[in-house]
PDB file of N, CA and C and ligand atoms in Angstrom:
ATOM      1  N   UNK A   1       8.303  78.896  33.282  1.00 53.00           N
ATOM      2  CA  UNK A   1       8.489  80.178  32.636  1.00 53.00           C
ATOM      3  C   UNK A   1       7.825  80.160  31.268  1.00 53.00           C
ATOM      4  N   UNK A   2       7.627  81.394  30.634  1.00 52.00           N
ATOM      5  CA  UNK A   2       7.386  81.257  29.661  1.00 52.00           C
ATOM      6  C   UNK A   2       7.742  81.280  28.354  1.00 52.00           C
ATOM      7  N   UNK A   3       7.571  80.555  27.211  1.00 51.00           N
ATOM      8  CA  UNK A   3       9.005  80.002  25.805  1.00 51.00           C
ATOM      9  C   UNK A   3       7.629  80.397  24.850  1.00 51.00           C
ATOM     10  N   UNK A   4       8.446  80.434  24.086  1.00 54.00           N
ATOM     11  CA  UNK A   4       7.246  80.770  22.675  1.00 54.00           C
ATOM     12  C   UNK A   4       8.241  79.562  21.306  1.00 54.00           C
ATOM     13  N   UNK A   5       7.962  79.422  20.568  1.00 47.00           N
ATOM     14  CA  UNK A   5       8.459  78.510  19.588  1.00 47.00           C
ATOM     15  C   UNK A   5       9.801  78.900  19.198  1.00 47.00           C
ATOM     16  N   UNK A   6      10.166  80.482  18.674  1.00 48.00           N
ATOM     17  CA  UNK A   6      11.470  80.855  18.432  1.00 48.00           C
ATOM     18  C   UNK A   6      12.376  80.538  19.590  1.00 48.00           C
ATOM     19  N   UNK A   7      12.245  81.013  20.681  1.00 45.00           N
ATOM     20  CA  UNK A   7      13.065  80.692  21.363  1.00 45.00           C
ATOM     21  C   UNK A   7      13.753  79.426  22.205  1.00 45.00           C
ATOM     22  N   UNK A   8      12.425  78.701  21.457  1.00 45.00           N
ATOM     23  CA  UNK A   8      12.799  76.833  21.550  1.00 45.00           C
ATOM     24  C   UNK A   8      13.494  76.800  20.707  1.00 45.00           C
ATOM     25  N   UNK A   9      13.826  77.113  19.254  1.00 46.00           N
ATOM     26  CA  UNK A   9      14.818  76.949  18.293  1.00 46.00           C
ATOM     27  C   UNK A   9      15.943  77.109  18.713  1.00 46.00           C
ATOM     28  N   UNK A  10      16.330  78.149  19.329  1.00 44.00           N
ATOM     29  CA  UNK A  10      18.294  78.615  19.858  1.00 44.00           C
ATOM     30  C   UNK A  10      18.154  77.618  20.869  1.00 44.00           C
ATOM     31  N   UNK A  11      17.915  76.415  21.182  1.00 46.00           N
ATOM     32  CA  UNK A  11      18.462  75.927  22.240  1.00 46.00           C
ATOM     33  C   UNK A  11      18.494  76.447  23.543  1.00 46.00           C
ATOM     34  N   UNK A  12      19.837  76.592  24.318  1.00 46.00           N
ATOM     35  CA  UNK A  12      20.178  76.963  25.857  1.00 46.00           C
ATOM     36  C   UNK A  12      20.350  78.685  25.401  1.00 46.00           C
ATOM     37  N   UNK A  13      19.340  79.331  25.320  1.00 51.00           N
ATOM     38  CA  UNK A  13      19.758  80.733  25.034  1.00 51.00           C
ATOM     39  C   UNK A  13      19.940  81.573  26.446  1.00 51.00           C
ATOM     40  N   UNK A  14      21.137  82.470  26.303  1.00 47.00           N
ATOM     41  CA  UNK A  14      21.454  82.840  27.362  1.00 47.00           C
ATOM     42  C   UNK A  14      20.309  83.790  28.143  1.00 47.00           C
ATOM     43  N   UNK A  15      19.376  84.037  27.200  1.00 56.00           N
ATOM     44  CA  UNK A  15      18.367  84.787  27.973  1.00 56.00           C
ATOM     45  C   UNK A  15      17.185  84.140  29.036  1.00 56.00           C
ATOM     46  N   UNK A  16      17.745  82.612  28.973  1.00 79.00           N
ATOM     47  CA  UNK A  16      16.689  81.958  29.786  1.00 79.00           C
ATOM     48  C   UNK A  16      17.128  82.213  31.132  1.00 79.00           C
ATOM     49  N   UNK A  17      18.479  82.462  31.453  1.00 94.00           N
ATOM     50  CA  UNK A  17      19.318  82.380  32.634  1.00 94.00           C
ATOM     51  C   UNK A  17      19.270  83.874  32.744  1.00 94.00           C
ATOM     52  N   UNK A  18      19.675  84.358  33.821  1.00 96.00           N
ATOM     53  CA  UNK A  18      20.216  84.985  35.138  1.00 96.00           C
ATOM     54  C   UNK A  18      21.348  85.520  34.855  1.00 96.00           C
ATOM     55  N   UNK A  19      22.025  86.603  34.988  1.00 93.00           N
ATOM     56  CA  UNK A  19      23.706  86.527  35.740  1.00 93.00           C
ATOM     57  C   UNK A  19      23.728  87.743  35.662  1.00 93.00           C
ATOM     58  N   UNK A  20      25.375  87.979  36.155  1.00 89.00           N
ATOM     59  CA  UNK A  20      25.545  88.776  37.400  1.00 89.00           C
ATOM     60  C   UNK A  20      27.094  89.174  36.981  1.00 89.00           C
ATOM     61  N   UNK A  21      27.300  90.310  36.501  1.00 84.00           N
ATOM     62  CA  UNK A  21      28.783  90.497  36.599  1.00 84.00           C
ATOM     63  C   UNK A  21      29.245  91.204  37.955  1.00 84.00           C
ATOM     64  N   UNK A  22      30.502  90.333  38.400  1.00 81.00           N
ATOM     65  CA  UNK A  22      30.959  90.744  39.560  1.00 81.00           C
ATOM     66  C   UNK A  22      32.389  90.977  39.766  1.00 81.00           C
ATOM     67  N   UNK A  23      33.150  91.649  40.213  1.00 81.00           N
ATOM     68  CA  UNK A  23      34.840  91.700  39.955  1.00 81.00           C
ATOM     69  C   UNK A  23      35.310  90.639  38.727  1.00 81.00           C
ATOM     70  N   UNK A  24      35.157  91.127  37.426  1.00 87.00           N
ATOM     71  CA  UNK A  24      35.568  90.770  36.241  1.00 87.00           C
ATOM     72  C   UNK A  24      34.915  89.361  35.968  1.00 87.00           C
ATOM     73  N   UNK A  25      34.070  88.733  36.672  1.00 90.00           N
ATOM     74  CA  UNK A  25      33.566  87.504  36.592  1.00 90.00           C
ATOM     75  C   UNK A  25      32.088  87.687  36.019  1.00 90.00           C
ATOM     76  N   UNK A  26      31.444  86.999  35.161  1.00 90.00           N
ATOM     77  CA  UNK A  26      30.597  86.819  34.935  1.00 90.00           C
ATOM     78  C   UNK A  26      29.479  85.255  35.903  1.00 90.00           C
ATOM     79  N   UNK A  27      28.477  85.137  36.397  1.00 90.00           N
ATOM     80  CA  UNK A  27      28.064  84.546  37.156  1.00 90.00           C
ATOM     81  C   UNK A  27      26.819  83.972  36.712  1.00 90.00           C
ATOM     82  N   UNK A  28      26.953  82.783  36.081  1.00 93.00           N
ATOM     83  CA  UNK A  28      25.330  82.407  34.981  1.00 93.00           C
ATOM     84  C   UNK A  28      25.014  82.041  36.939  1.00 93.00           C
ATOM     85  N   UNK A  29      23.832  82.708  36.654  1.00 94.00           N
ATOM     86  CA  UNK A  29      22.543  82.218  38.144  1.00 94.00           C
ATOM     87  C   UNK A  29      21.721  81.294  37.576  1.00 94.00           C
ATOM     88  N   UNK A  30      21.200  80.708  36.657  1.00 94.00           N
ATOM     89  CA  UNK A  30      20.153  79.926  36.582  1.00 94.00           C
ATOM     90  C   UNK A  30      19.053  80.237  35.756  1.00 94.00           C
ATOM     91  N   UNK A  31      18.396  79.782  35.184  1.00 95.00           N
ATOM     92  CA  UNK A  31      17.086  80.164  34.972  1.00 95.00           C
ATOM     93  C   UNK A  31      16.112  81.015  36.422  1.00 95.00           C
ATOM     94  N   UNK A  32      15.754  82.249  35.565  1.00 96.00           N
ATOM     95  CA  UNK A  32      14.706  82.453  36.417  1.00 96.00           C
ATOM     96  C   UNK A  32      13.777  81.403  37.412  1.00 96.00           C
ATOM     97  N   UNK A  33      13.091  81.879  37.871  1.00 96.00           N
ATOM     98  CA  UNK A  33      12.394  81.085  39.245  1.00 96.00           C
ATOM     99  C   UNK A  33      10.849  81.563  39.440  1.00 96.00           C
ATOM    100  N   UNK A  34      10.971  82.721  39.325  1.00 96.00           N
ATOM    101  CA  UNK A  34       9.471  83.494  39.625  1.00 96.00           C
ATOM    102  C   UNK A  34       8.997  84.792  38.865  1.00 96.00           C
ATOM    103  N   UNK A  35       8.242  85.013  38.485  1.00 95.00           N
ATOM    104  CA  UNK A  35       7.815  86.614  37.870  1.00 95.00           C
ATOM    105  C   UNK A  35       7.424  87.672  38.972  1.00 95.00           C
ATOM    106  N   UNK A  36       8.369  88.362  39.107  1.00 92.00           N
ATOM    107  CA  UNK A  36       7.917  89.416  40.566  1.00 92.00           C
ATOM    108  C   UNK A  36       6.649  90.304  40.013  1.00 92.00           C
ATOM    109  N   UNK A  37       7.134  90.526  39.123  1.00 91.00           N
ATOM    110  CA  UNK A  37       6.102  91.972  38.366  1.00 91.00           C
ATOM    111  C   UNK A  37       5.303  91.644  37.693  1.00 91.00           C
ATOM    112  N   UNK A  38       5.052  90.226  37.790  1.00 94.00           N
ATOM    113  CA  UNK A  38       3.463  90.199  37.075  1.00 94.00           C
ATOM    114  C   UNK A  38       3.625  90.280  35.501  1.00 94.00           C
ATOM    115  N   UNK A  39       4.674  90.629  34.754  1.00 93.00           N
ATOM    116  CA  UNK A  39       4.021  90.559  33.709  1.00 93.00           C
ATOM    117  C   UNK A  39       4.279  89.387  32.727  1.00 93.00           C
ATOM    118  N   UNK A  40       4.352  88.174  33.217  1.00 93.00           N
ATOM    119  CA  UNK A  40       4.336  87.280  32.453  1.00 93.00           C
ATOM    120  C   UNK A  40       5.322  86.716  32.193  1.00 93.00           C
ATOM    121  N   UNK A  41       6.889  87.368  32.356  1.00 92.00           N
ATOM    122  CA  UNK A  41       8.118  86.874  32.065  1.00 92.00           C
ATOM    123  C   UNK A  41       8.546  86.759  33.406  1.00 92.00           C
ATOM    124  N   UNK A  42       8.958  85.231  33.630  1.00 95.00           N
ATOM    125  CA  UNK A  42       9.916  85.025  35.163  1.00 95.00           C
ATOM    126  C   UNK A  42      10.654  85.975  34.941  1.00 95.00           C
ATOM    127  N   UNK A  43      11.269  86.631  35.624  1.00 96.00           N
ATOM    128  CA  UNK A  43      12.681  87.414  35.840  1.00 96.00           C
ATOM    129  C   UNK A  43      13.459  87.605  37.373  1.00 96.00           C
ATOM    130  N   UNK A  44      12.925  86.789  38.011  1.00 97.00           N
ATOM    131  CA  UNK A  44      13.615  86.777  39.416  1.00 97.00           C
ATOM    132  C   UNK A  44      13.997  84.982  40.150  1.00 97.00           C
ATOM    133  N   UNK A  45      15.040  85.178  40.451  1.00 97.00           N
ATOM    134  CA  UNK A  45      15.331  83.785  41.441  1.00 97.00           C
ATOM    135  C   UNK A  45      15.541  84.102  42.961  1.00 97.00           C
ATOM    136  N   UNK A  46      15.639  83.415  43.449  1.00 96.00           N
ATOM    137  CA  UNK A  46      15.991  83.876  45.328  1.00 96.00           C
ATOM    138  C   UNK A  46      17.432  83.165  45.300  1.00 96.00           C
ATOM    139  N   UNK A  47      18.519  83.650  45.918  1.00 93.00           N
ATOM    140  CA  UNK A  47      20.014  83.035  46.375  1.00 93.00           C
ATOM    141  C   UNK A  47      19.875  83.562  47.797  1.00 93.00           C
ATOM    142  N   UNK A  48      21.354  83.100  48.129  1.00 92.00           N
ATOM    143  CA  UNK A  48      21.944  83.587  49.470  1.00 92.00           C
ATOM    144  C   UNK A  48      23.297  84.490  49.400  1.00 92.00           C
ATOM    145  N   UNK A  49      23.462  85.699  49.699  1.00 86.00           N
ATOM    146  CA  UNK A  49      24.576  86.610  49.755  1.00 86.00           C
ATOM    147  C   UNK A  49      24.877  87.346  51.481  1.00 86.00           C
ATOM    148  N   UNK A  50      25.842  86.125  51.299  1.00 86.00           N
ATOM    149  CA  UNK A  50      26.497  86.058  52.715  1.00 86.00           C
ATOM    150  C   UNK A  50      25.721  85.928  53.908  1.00 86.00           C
ATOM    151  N   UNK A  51      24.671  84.841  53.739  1.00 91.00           N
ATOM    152  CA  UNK A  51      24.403  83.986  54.557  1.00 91.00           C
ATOM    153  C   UNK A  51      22.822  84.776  54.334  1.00 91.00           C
ATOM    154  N   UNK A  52      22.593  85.654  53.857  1.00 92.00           N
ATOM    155  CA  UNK A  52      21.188  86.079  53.890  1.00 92.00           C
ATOM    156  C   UNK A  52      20.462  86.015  52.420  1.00 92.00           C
ATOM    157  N   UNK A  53      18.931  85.498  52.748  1.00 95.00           N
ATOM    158  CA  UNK A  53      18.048  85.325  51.850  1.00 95.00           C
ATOM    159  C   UNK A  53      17.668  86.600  50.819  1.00 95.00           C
ATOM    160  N   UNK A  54      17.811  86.146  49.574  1.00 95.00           N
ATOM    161  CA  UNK A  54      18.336  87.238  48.502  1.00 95.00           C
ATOM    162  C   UNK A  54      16.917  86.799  47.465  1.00 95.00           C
ATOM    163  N   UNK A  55      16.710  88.267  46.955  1.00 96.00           N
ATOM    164  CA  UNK A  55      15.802  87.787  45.394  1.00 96.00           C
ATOM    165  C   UNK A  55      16.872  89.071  44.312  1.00 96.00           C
ATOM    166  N   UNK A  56      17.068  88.493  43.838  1.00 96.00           N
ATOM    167  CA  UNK A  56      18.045  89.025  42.686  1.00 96.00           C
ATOM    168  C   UNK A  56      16.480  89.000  41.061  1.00 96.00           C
ATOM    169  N   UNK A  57      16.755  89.868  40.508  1.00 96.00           N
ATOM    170  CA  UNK A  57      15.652  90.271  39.555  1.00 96.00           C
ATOM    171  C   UNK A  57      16.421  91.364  38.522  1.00 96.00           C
ATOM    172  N   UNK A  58      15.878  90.844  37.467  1.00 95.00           N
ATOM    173  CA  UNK A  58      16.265  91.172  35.815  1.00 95.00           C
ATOM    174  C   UNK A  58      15.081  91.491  35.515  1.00 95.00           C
ATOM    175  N   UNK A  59      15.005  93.535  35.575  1.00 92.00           N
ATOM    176  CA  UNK A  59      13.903  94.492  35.403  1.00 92.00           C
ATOM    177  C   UNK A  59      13.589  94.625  34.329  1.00 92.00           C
ATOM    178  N   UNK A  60      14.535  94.518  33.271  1.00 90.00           N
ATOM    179  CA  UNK A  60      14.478  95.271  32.156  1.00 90.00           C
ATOM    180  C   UNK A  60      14.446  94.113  31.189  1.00 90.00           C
ATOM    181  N   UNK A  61      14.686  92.950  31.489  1.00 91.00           N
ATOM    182  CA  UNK A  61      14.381  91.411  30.636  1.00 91.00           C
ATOM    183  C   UNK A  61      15.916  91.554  29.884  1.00 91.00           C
ATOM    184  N   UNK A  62      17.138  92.163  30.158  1.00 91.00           N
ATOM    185  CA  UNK A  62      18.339  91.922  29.227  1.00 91.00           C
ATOM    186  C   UNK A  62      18.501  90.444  29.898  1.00 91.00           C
ATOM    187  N   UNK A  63      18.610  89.821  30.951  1.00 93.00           N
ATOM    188  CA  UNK A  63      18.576  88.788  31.548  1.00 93.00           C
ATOM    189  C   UNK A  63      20.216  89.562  32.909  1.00 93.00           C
ATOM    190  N   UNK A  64      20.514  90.219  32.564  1.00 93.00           N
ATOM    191  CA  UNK A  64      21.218  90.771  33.758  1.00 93.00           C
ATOM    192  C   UNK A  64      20.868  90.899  35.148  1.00 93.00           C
ATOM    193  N   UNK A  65      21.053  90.660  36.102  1.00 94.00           N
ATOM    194  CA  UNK A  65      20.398  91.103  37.022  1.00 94.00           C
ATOM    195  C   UNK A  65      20.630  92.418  37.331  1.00 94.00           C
ATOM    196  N   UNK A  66      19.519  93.625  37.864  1.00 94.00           N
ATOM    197  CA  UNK A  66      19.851  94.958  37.961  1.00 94.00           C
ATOM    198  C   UNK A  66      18.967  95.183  39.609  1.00 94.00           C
ATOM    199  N   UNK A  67      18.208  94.623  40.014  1.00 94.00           N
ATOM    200  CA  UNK A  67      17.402  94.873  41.425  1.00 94.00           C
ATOM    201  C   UNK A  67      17.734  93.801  42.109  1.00 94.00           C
ATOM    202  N   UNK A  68      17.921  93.678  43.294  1.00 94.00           N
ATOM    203  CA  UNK A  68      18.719  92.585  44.381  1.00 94.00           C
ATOM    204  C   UNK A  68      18.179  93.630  45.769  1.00 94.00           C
ATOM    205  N   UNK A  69      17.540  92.414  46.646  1.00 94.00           N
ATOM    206  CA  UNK A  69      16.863  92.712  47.556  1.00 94.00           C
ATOM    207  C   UNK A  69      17.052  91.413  48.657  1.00 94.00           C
ATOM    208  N   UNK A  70      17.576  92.184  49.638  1.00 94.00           N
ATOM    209  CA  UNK A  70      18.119  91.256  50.898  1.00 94.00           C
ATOM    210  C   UNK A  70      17.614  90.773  51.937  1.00 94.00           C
ATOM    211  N   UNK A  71      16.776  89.974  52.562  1.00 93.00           N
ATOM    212  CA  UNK A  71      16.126  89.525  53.531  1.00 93.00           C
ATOM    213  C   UNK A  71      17.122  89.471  54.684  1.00 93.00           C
ATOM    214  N   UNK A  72      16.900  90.414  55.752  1.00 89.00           N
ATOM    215  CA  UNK A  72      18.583  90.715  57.039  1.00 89.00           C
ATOM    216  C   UNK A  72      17.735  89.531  58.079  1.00 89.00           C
ATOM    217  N   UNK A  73      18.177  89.631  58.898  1.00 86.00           N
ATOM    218  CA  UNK A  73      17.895  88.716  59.918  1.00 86.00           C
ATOM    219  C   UNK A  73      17.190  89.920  60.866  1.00 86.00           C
ATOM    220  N   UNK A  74      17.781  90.666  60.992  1.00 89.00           N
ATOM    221  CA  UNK A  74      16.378  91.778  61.892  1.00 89.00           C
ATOM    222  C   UNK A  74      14.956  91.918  60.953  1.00 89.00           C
ATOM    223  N   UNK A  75      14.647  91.326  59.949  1.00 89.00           N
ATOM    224  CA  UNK A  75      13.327  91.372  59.371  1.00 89.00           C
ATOM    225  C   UNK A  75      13.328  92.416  58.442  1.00 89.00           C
ATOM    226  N   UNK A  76      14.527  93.413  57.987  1.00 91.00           N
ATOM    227  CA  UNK A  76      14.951  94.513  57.295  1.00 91.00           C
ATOM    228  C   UNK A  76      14.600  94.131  56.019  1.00 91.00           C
ATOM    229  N   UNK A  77      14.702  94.418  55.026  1.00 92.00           N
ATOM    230  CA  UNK A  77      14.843  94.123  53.383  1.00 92.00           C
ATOM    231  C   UNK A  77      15.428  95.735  52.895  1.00 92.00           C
ATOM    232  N   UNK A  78      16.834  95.211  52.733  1.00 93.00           N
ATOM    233  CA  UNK A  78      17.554  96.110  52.056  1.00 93.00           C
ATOM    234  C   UNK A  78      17.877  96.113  50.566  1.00 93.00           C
ATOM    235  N   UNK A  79      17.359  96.579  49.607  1.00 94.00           N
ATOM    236  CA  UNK A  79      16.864  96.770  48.205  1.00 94.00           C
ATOM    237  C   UNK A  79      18.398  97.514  47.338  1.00 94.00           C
ATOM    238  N   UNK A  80      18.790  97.136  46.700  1.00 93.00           N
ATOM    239  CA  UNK A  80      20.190  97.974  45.384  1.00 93.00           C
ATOM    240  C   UNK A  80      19.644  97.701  44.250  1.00 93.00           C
ATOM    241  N   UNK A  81      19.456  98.649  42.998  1.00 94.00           N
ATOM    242  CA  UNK A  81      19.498  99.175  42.198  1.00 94.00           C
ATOM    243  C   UNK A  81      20.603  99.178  41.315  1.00 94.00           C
ATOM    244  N   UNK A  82      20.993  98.501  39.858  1.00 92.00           N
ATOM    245  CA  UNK A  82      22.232  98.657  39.540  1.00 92.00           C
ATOM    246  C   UNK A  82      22.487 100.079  38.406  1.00 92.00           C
ATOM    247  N   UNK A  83      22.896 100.878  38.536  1.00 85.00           N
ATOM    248  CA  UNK A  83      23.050 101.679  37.435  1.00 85.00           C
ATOM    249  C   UNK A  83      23.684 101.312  35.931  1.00 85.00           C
ATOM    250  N   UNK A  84      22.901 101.431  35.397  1.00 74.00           N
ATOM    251  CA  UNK A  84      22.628 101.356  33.850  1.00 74.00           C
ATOM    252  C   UNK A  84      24.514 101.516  33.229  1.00 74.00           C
ATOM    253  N   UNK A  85      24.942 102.357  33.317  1.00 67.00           N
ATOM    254  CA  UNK A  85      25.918 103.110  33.156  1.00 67.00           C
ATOM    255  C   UNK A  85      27.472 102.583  33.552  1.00 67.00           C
ATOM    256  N   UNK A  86      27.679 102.499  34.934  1.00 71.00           N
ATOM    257  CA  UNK A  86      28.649 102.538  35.437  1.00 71.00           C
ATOM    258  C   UNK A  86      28.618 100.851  36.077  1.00 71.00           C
ATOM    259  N   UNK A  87      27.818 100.372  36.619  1.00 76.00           N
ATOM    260  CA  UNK A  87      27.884  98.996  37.196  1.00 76.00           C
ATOM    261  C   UNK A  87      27.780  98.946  38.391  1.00 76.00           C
ATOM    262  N   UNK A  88      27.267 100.592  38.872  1.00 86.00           N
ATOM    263  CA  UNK A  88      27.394 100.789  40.384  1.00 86.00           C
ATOM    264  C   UNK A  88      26.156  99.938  40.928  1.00 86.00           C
ATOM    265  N   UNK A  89      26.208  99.340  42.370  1.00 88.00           N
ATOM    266  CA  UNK A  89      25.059  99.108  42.971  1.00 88.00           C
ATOM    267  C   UNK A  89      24.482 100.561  44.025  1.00 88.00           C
ATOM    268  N   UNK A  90      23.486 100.811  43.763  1.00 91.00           N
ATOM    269  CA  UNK A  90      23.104 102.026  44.503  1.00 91.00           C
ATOM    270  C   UNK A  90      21.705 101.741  45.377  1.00 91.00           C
ATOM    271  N   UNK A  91      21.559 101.837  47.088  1.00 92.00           N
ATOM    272  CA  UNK A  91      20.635 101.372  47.966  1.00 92.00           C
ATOM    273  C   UNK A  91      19.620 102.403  47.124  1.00 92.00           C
ATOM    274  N   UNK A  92      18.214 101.712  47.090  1.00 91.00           N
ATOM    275  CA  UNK A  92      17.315 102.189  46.958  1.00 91.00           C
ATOM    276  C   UNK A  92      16.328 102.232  48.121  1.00 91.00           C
ATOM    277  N   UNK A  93      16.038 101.289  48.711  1.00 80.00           N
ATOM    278  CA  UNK A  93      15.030 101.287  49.932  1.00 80.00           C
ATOM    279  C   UNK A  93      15.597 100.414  51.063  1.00 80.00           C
ATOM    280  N   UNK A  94      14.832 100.782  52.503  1.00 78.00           N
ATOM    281  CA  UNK A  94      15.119  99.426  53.229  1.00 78.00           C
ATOM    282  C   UNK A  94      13.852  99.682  53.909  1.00 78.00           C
ATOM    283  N   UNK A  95      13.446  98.570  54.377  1.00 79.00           N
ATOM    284  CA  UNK A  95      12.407  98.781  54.713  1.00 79.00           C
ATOM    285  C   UNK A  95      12.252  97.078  55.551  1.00 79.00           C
ATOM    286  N   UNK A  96      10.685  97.066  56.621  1.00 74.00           N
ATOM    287  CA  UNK A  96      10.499  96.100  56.554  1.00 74.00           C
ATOM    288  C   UNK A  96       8.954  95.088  55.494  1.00 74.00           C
ATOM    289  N   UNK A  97       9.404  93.792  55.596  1.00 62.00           N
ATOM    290  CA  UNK A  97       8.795  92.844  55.261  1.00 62.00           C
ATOM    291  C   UNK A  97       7.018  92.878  55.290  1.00 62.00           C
ATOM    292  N   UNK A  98       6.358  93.295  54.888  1.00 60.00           N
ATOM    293  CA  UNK A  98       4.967  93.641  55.165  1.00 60.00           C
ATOM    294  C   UNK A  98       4.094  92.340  55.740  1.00 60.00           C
TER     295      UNK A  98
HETATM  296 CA1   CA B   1       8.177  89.694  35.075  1.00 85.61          CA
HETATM  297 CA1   CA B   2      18.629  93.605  33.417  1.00 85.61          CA
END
């Protein structure tokens, strides 16, 4: 990923990691893994949510995750969106795997 000098100074800053608030729990995921969008900042890791292959992604760089996209076993990819606001997850696409 990519560090610039300040942010070698704070140590373990929580923005290097991932997470996920979920029924009152907070969920450190890890350091990022991959840059989906190209622009230079990792912001995505891959997990598993309930037995299926997941890329969970932090759009907006708060390090939250807000886009989560599901690899189904019929070859589907079912895509949620988190709203800004409320904490809702809301389907955005499904589609298949190109
Ligand atoms: Ca990126
Ligand atoms: Ca975010």
């Amino acid at each position: 990923m990519v560090t610039d000098a300040t942010s070698d100074d704070l140590g373990a800053d929580a923005h290097d990691n991932l997470w996920w608030y979920s029924d009152g729990t907070v969920w450190d995921l890890g350091p990022a893994e991959f840059d989906a969008d190209g622009d230079g900042r990792a912001d995505s890791l891959t997990s598993e949510i309930e037995g299926f292959s997941a890329i969970l992604t932090d759009a907006d760089g708060d390090g939250r995750v807000d886009r989560m996209s599901v690899l189904r076993s019929d070859g589907r990819v079912a895509a949620w969106q988190l709203e800004d606001s409320g904490g809702e997850w809301n389907p955005t696409a499904l589609g298949r795997v190109e």
